[in-house]
Each structure stands twice: as C-alpha cells, then as structure tokens.
Short mmCIF file of C-alpha atoms and ligand atoms in Angstrom, two decimals:
data_model
loop_
_atom_site.label_atom_id
_atom_site.label_comp_id
_atom_site.label_asym_id
_atom_site.label_seq_id
_atom_site.Cartn_x
_atom_site.Cartn_y
_atom_site.Cartn_z
CA UNK K 1 6.78 -56.96 -62.60
CA UNK K 2 3.79 -55.09 -64.03
CA UNK K 3 2.63 -51.97 -62.18
CA UNK K 4 -0.93 -50.68 -62.60
CA UNK K 5 -3.53 -48.42 -61.05
CA UNK K 6 -7.11 -49.69 -60.93
CA UNK K 7 -10.31 -47.80 -60.18
CA UNK K 8 -12.35 -44.79 -61.12
CA UNK K 9 -10.64 -41.58 -62.30
CA UNK K 10 -8.69 -39.95 -59.45
CA UNK K 11 -9.72 -42.78 -57.12
CA UNK K 12 -7.33 -45.34 -58.61
CA UNK K 13 -5.56 -47.76 -56.28
CA UNK K 14 -1.98 -48.94 -56.70
CA UNK K 15 -1.76 -52.54 -57.88
CA UNK K 16 0.51 -55.17 -59.34
CA UNK K 17 -0.63 -57.33 -62.25
CA UNK K 18 -0.07 -60.96 -61.28
CA UNK K 19 -1.53 -62.80 -64.30
CA UNK K 20 -3.23 -61.99 -67.60
CA UNK K 21 -6.53 -61.51 -65.79
CA UNK K 22 -5.66 -60.80 -62.15
CA UNK K 23 -4.15 -58.06 -60.00
CA UNK K 24 -3.27 -57.53 -56.35
CA UNK K 25 -3.75 -54.17 -54.63
CA UNK K 26 -0.71 -52.74 -52.81
CA UNK K 27 -2.03 -49.27 -51.90
CA UNK K 28 -2.14 -50.23 -48.21
CA UNK K 29 1.66 -50.67 -48.36
CA UNK K 30 2.83 -47.80 -50.61
CA UNK K 31 -0.07 -45.39 -51.04
CA UNK K 32 -0.10 -44.64 -54.77
CA UNK K 33 2.35 -45.20 -57.61
CA UNK K 34 3.51 -41.57 -57.63
CA UNK K 35 6.63 -39.48 -57.18
CA UNK K 36 6.60 -39.45 -53.36
CA UNK K 37 6.02 -43.17 -53.03
CA UNK K 38 8.70 -44.01 -55.59
CA UNK K 39 11.17 -41.70 -53.83
CA UNK K 40 10.35 -43.57 -50.61
CA UNK K 41 11.19 -46.97 -52.07
CA UNK K 42 7.74 -48.14 -53.21
CA UNK K 43 9.17 -50.55 -55.78
CA UNK K 44 11.49 -52.24 -53.29
CA UNK K 45 8.72 -52.46 -50.69
CA UNK K 46 6.37 -54.12 -53.16
CA UNK K 47 9.09 -56.50 -54.33
CA UNK K 48 9.56 -57.59 -50.70
CA UNK K 49 5.87 -58.53 -50.35
CA UNK K 50 4.54 -62.05 -50.64
CA UNK K 51 1.95 -61.17 -53.31
CA UNK K 52 0.59 -64.74 -53.37
CA UNK K 53 -0.72 -64.27 -49.83
CA UNK K 54 -2.80 -61.23 -50.80
CA UNK K 55 -6.32 -61.33 -52.29
CA UNK K 56 -6.52 -61.32 -56.08
CA UNK K 57 -9.03 -59.23 -58.03
CA UNK K 58 -10.14 -59.54 -61.66
CA UNK K 59 -8.59 -56.79 -63.81
CA UNK K 60 -11.73 -56.79 -65.98
CA UNK K 61 -13.81 -55.58 -63.02
CA UNK K 62 -11.92 -52.28 -62.91
CA UNK K 63 -11.01 -49.29 -65.01
CA UNK K 64 -7.27 -49.15 -65.75
CA UNK K 65 -6.01 -45.70 -64.80
CA UNK K 66 -2.72 -44.21 -65.92
CA UNK K 67 -0.10 -46.52 -64.39
CA UNK K 68 1.76 -43.62 -62.74
CA UNK K 69 -0.17 -41.00 -60.79
CA UNK K 70 0.13 -37.32 -61.68
CA UNK K 71 3.62 -37.25 -63.24
CA UNK K 72 5.27 -33.91 -62.48
CA UNK K 73 6.71 -33.77 -66.00
CA UNK K 74 5.68 -35.18 -69.37
CA UNK K 75 8.68 -34.78 -71.65
CA UNK K 76 8.57 -35.72 -75.31
CA UNK K 77 11.20 -36.44 -77.92
CA UNK K 78 10.17 -35.27 -81.39
CA UNK K 79 11.16 -36.60 -84.82
CA UNK K 80 12.99 -39.52 -83.21
CA UNK K 81 12.23 -42.18 -85.84
CA UNK K 82 14.08 -41.91 -89.12
CA UNK K 83 11.09 -42.78 -91.33
CA UNK K 84 8.79 -40.41 -89.42
CA UNK K 85 11.20 -37.49 -89.83
CA UNK K 86 11.12 -38.16 -93.58
CA UNK K 87 7.29 -38.33 -93.77
CA UNK K 88 6.94 -34.95 -92.04
CA UNK K 89 9.43 -33.39 -94.43
CA UNK K 90 11.82 -32.60 -91.56
CA UNK K 91 15.57 -33.02 -91.66
CA UNK K 92 16.50 -35.82 -89.21
CA UNK K 93 17.76 -34.02 -86.08
CA UNK K 94 21.45 -34.09 -85.10
CA UNK K 95 20.55 -34.11 -81.40
CA UNK K 96 17.22 -34.94 -79.73
CA UNK K 97 14.32 -32.52 -80.25
CA UNK K 98 12.76 -32.12 -76.79
CA UNK K 99 9.44 -30.53 -75.88
CA UNK K 100 6.94 -30.80 -73.05
CA UNK K 101 3.21 -31.24 -72.77
CA UNK K 102 0.95 -30.38 -69.84
CA UNK K 103 1.22 -33.26 -67.31
CA UNK K 104 -2.53 -33.39 -66.69
CA UNK K 105 -3.06 -34.56 -70.27
CA UNK K 106 -2.30 -38.03 -68.87
CA UNK K 107 -5.36 -40.31 -68.66
CA UNK K 108 -5.92 -44.06 -68.55
CA UNK K 109 -5.26 -46.19 -71.59
CA UNK K 110 -8.94 -46.95 -72.17
CA UNK K 111 -10.32 -43.45 -71.52
CA UNK K 112 -11.79 -41.30 -74.26
CA UNK K 113 -9.70 -38.96 -76.42
CA UNK K 114 -11.55 -35.65 -76.69
CA UNK K 115 -11.16 -33.74 -79.98
CA UNK K 116 -10.96 -30.02 -79.09
CA UNK K 117 -13.60 -27.56 -80.32
CA UNK K 118 -13.36 -27.01 -84.08
CA UNK K 119 -10.33 -29.27 -84.56
CA UNK K 120 -9.96 -30.98 -87.93
CA UNK K 121 -6.30 -32.00 -87.47
CA UNK K 122 -6.21 -34.15 -84.34
CA UNK K 123 -3.63 -36.89 -84.87
CA UNK K 124 -2.39 -40.07 -83.16
CA UNK K 125 1.18 -41.13 -82.25
CA UNK K 126 2.12 -44.49 -80.71
CA UNK K 127 5.15 -44.09 -78.43
CA UNK K 128 7.11 -46.18 -75.99
CA UNK K 129 7.09 -44.24 -72.75
CA UNK K 130 9.90 -44.33 -70.19
CA UNK K 131 8.87 -43.94 -66.55
CA UNK K 132 11.62 -42.56 -64.32
CA UNK K 133 12.21 -44.46 -61.07
CA UNK K 134 14.99 -42.43 -59.47
CA UNK K 135 16.04 -38.78 -59.88
CA UNK K 136 18.53 -38.17 -62.69
CA UNK K 137 20.61 -35.03 -63.19
CA UNK K 138 23.78 -34.54 -65.26
CA UNK K 139 24.25 -38.26 -65.94
CA UNK K 140 27.78 -39.00 -67.16
CA UNK K 141 26.84 -41.36 -69.98
CA UNK K 142 23.81 -43.03 -71.61
CA UNK K 143 24.69 -46.30 -69.83
CA UNK K 144 24.12 -44.53 -66.50
CA UNK K 145 20.46 -44.00 -67.47
CA UNK K 146 19.64 -47.65 -66.72
CA UNK K 147 19.65 -47.12 -62.95
CA UNK K 148 17.09 -44.34 -63.25
CA UNK K 149 14.43 -46.09 -65.35
CA UNK K 150 11.53 -47.68 -63.49
CA UNK K 151 10.04 -49.26 -66.60
CA UNK K 152 8.14 -48.84 -69.81
CA UNK K 153 4.55 -48.26 -70.80
CA UNK K 154 2.54 -47.16 -73.87
CA UNK K 155 1.77 -43.50 -74.54
CA UNK K 156 -0.58 -42.18 -77.17
CA UNK K 157 0.93 -38.73 -77.81
CA UNK K 158 -2.23 -37.17 -79.27
CA UNK K 159 -1.41 -34.04 -81.27
CA UNK K 160 -3.46 -31.24 -82.81
CA UNK K 161 -1.44 -30.33 -85.92
CA UNK K 162 -3.10 -26.98 -86.61
CA UNK K 163 -2.11 -25.60 -83.21
CA UNK K 164 1.21 -27.52 -83.21
CA UNK K 165 2.44 -26.43 -86.62
CA UNK K 166 0.45 -23.51 -88.01
CA UNK K 167 0.03 -21.19 -85.01
CA UNK K 168 3.64 -20.08 -84.37
CA UNK K 169 5.96 -20.91 -81.52
CA UNK K 170 6.33 -24.14 -79.60
CA UNK K 171 4.62 -27.50 -80.20
CA UNK K 172 3.16 -27.41 -76.66
CA UNK K 173 0.07 -25.66 -78.04
CA UNK K 174 -0.94 -28.69 -80.08
CA UNK K 175 0.00 -31.24 -77.42
CA UNK K 176 -1.67 -30.11 -74.21
CA UNK K 177 -5.42 -30.42 -74.74
CA UNK K 178 -7.20 -32.41 -72.00
CA UNK K 179 -7.06 -36.20 -72.61
CA UNK K 180 -4.15 -35.91 -75.09
CA UNK K 181 -1.96 -38.51 -73.36
CA UNK K 182 -3.68 -41.88 -72.85
CA UNK K 183 -1.19 -44.12 -71.05
CA UNK K 184 -1.10 -47.77 -70.00
CA UNK K 185 -2.22 -50.44 -69.62
CA UNK K 186 0.59 -50.90 -67.06
CA UNK K 187 4.32 -50.32 -66.56
CA UNK K 188 6.59 -53.28 -67.30
CA UNK K 189 9.57 -52.84 -65.00
CA UNK K 190 12.96 -52.36 -66.61
CA UNK K 191 14.45 -55.55 -65.16
CA UNK K 192 12.11 -57.63 -67.32
CA UNK K 193 11.98 -55.67 -70.58
CA UNK K 194 14.37 -54.81 -73.40
CA UNK K 195 12.93 -51.87 -75.42
CA UNK K 196 15.65 -51.66 -78.07
CA UNK K 197 13.95 -53.61 -80.89
CA UNK K 198 10.24 -54.17 -80.27
CA UNK K 199 7.22 -53.89 -82.56
CA UNK K 200 4.92 -50.89 -82.04
CA UNK K 201 1.73 -50.07 -83.91
CA UNK K 202 -1.43 -47.97 -84.05
CA UNK K 203 -4.74 -48.70 -85.77
CA UNK K 204 -7.75 -46.44 -86.36
CA UNK K 205 -11.06 -48.32 -86.66
CA UNK K 206 -9.00 -51.44 -87.32
CA UNK K 207 -7.04 -49.88 -90.21
CA UNK K 208 -3.29 -50.13 -89.77
CA UNK K 209 -1.69 -46.69 -89.62
CA UNK K 210 1.60 -47.15 -87.77
CA UNK K 211 3.60 -50.37 -87.83
CA UNK K 212 7.27 -50.13 -86.99
CA UNK K 213 10.01 -51.16 -84.60
CA UNK K 214 11.86 -49.21 -81.93
CA UNK K 215 15.08 -50.08 -83.78
CA UNK K 216 14.17 -47.25 -86.21
CA UNK K 217 14.78 -44.72 -83.41
CA UNK K 218 17.44 -42.14 -84.18
CA UNK K 219 18.41 -41.65 -80.51
CA UNK K 220 17.97 -44.69 -78.25
CA UNK K 221 16.10 -44.58 -74.97
CA UNK K 222 19.17 -44.44 -72.72
CA UNK K 223 20.64 -41.71 -74.90
CA UNK K 224 17.42 -39.67 -74.52
CA UNK K 225 17.34 -40.03 -70.71
CA UNK K 226 21.03 -39.09 -70.45
CA UNK K 227 20.54 -36.16 -72.83
CA UNK K 228 17.49 -34.71 -71.04
CA UNK K 229 19.30 -34.99 -67.69
CA UNK K 230 21.91 -32.51 -69.00
CA UNK K 231 19.43 -29.64 -68.70
CA UNK K 232 16.71 -30.63 -66.24
CA UNK K 233 16.36 -32.91 -63.27
CA UNK K 234 14.24 -35.96 -63.99
CA UNK K 235 12.23 -37.02 -60.95
CA UNK K 236 10.67 -40.33 -60.00
CA UNK K 237 7.34 -40.71 -61.76
CA UNK K 238 8.25 -38.34 -64.61
CA UNK K 239 7.52 -39.79 -68.03
CA UNK K 240 9.29 -39.45 -71.37
CA UNK K 241 7.46 -40.12 -74.64
CA UNK K 242 10.34 -41.23 -76.83
CA UNK K 243 8.95 -40.39 -80.27
CA UNK K 244 6.63 -41.89 -82.84
CA UNK K 245 7.33 -43.92 -86.00
CA UNK K 246 5.97 -43.20 -89.47
CA UNK K 247 2.29 -43.47 -90.31
CA UNK K 248 0.81 -40.53 -88.42
CA UNK K 249 -2.25 -38.92 -90.01
CA UNK K 250 -0.20 -35.89 -91.07
CA UNK K 251 2.08 -38.17 -93.12
CA UNK K 252 -0.65 -39.50 -95.47
CA UNK K 253 -1.63 -37.86 -98.74
CA UNK K 254 -4.38 -36.86 -98.28
CA UNK K 255 -3.92 -36.50 -94.53
CA UNK K 256 -5.92 -38.86 -92.27
CA UNK K 257 -6.89 -37.24 -89.00
CA UNK K 258 -9.21 -38.39 -86.22
CA UNK K 259 -12.36 -36.30 -86.15
CA UNK K 260 -14.54 -38.06 -83.56
CA UNK K 261 -16.25 -41.45 -83.39
CA UNK K 262 -13.16 -43.54 -84.17
CA UNK K 263 -11.49 -46.23 -82.05
CA UNK K 264 -7.72 -45.75 -81.76
CA UNK K 265 -5.80 -48.85 -80.70
CA UNK K 266 -2.16 -48.49 -79.70
CA UNK K 267 0.15 -51.40 -78.97
CA UNK K 268 3.71 -52.33 -78.14
CA UNK K 269 5.16 -55.83 -78.17
CA UNK K 270 5.79 -57.14 -74.66
CA UNK K 271 3.72 -54.41 -72.98
CA UNK K 272 0.18 -54.74 -74.34
CA UNK K 273 -2.51 -52.65 -76.01
CA UNK K 274 -4.50 -49.58 -75.08
CA UNK K 275 -7.72 -48.52 -76.80
CA UNK K 276 -9.47 -45.16 -76.84
CA UNK K 277 -12.78 -44.04 -78.29
CA UNK K 278 -12.48 -40.61 -79.89
CA UNK K 279 -15.25 -38.18 -78.96
CA UNK K 280 -15.92 -34.51 -79.68
CA UNK K 281 -15.77 -31.89 -76.96
MG1 LIG C 301 5.24 -37.57 -80.17
#
C-alpha cells in the first residue's frame, strides 16, 4: 500500500494511492497519517476498507504533502555509506553515528528548498527514510525491528556544511533550517518493499550527482532501528533518515553546492521521485 497526504500545506488530507494517477481520501476514517492515528490502528483500519467503493481523485490535481504529519522525531544516521564516508575524509564508523534535526524541517517532496541567508554551502543528500509504525524501545535484536516499521519513503536531508562542520559542536546546526527535509512522494508500506538493495540517486539541474545502491550501507536499516531503540523510544510516525551515499556537493573537488535557482531531483527505486526548486530566503 502507498500512503500519502494531499492538499495545501497544513491542510493536507490522509489518502491512499490506488494507481499511478489516482488516490482515495481516508481522512474521514482515520483523521491524519500522524502519531495518534497510527497508535490507534490507522493502518489496520484503512486496510479493512473497500477502497474501490470510495471516490477516486487525480493525484495531479493536488499538492503532495509530507506523507506523515508532524513527526515527533527526525533522527538521522550519518556516514552510513562506505563510499560516502571515504569522500568526506571520515573514518567509517564502528557503530552508527546518530544525530537529530528539527522535526518541522519536514515539507512535501515537491516544495521549495530555501537556502538560508548568506549560505554558500547548502548541500543535498538522497536518503531512504524509515517511518516507524509502532513504538520501539530496547529491541532485543535487529530482526525485531521489522514489526515496528510502517514503511519507507524518500528524504532529502538538506545540509548547510558551513554551520554543520565549521561552527563547532553538533551537526544539528547545519541540518535544521526551515525546508531542509523534503519528504515523499508517499510511504510504501513495509509488507510490499525490500529496501536492502535498491538504487537511489540525486540530480541537480539534470546532472547526476548521487547514484548508488542501499547495499553500500555500513549498517542496515533493521540494525539502525534496533540500535536507536537502545537509547530512545521510537514512536509511531517518527522518521529515520538512514544516511546518504557518495556524490554530495561537499565530496566534489571543487565542491558543488546548491546556491539557489536549481532543481534538485531525488529518487529511489520502487518508491518514486521527489523534485524541489531551490530558492533563496
Ligand atoms: Mg544525511
């Protein structure tokens, strides 16, 4: 099943994608795709519906919002692709590098990325994003993570390298500017998707920048969910950006950042593509 939210910003309605061009609204049944609804069995209630008896709408007539509403946490795994760790000059980590970004960075997959005032080092990162379906705390093993994953979507983990790297302290400074987490176009539920070896890519104005496979991950998705659950409780609707492969702007010589005016396209095999225009604040 593909889960989406259609409509204007902060007025999105919960929907299910039923074909390449059509969706069915389910907000009358579950409210929104958010933490409370998921904790109250939203997925099971939608699965029990006869979607074919409900009116279909054209996806193209709507804005695609972030496919989960107001996640209470956005957790990120850093340096989680072997080739990316090498390009940044970092030693590949021996256990996952975990950091957080402000949850209200999350926007729809076709919304604009806003370069902060004065920034000359805003960068792009394609990532496969795990959406938590059921609370997870102190999981016993990575295999236990399966029961807690709602599905997968695409995150663009936009990063401002000057604030991230050159201004002391934690990466959160370079990761939390408004609009820095386009997400979408929808969540593919875990029962119909295997994320372990899929193609993921990012282009800027049509030029290929990132082109890799999730099989280059150092720590797999279930390992990351299990690991994070050892020191915080993951809640339904929380999202985990699981790391980016090589080809970020910081990895080129000379470096290739996004400055404003570009189109960033971000895709993952079996999920889809999101596309953001880059604008200046
Ligand atoms: Mg990242």
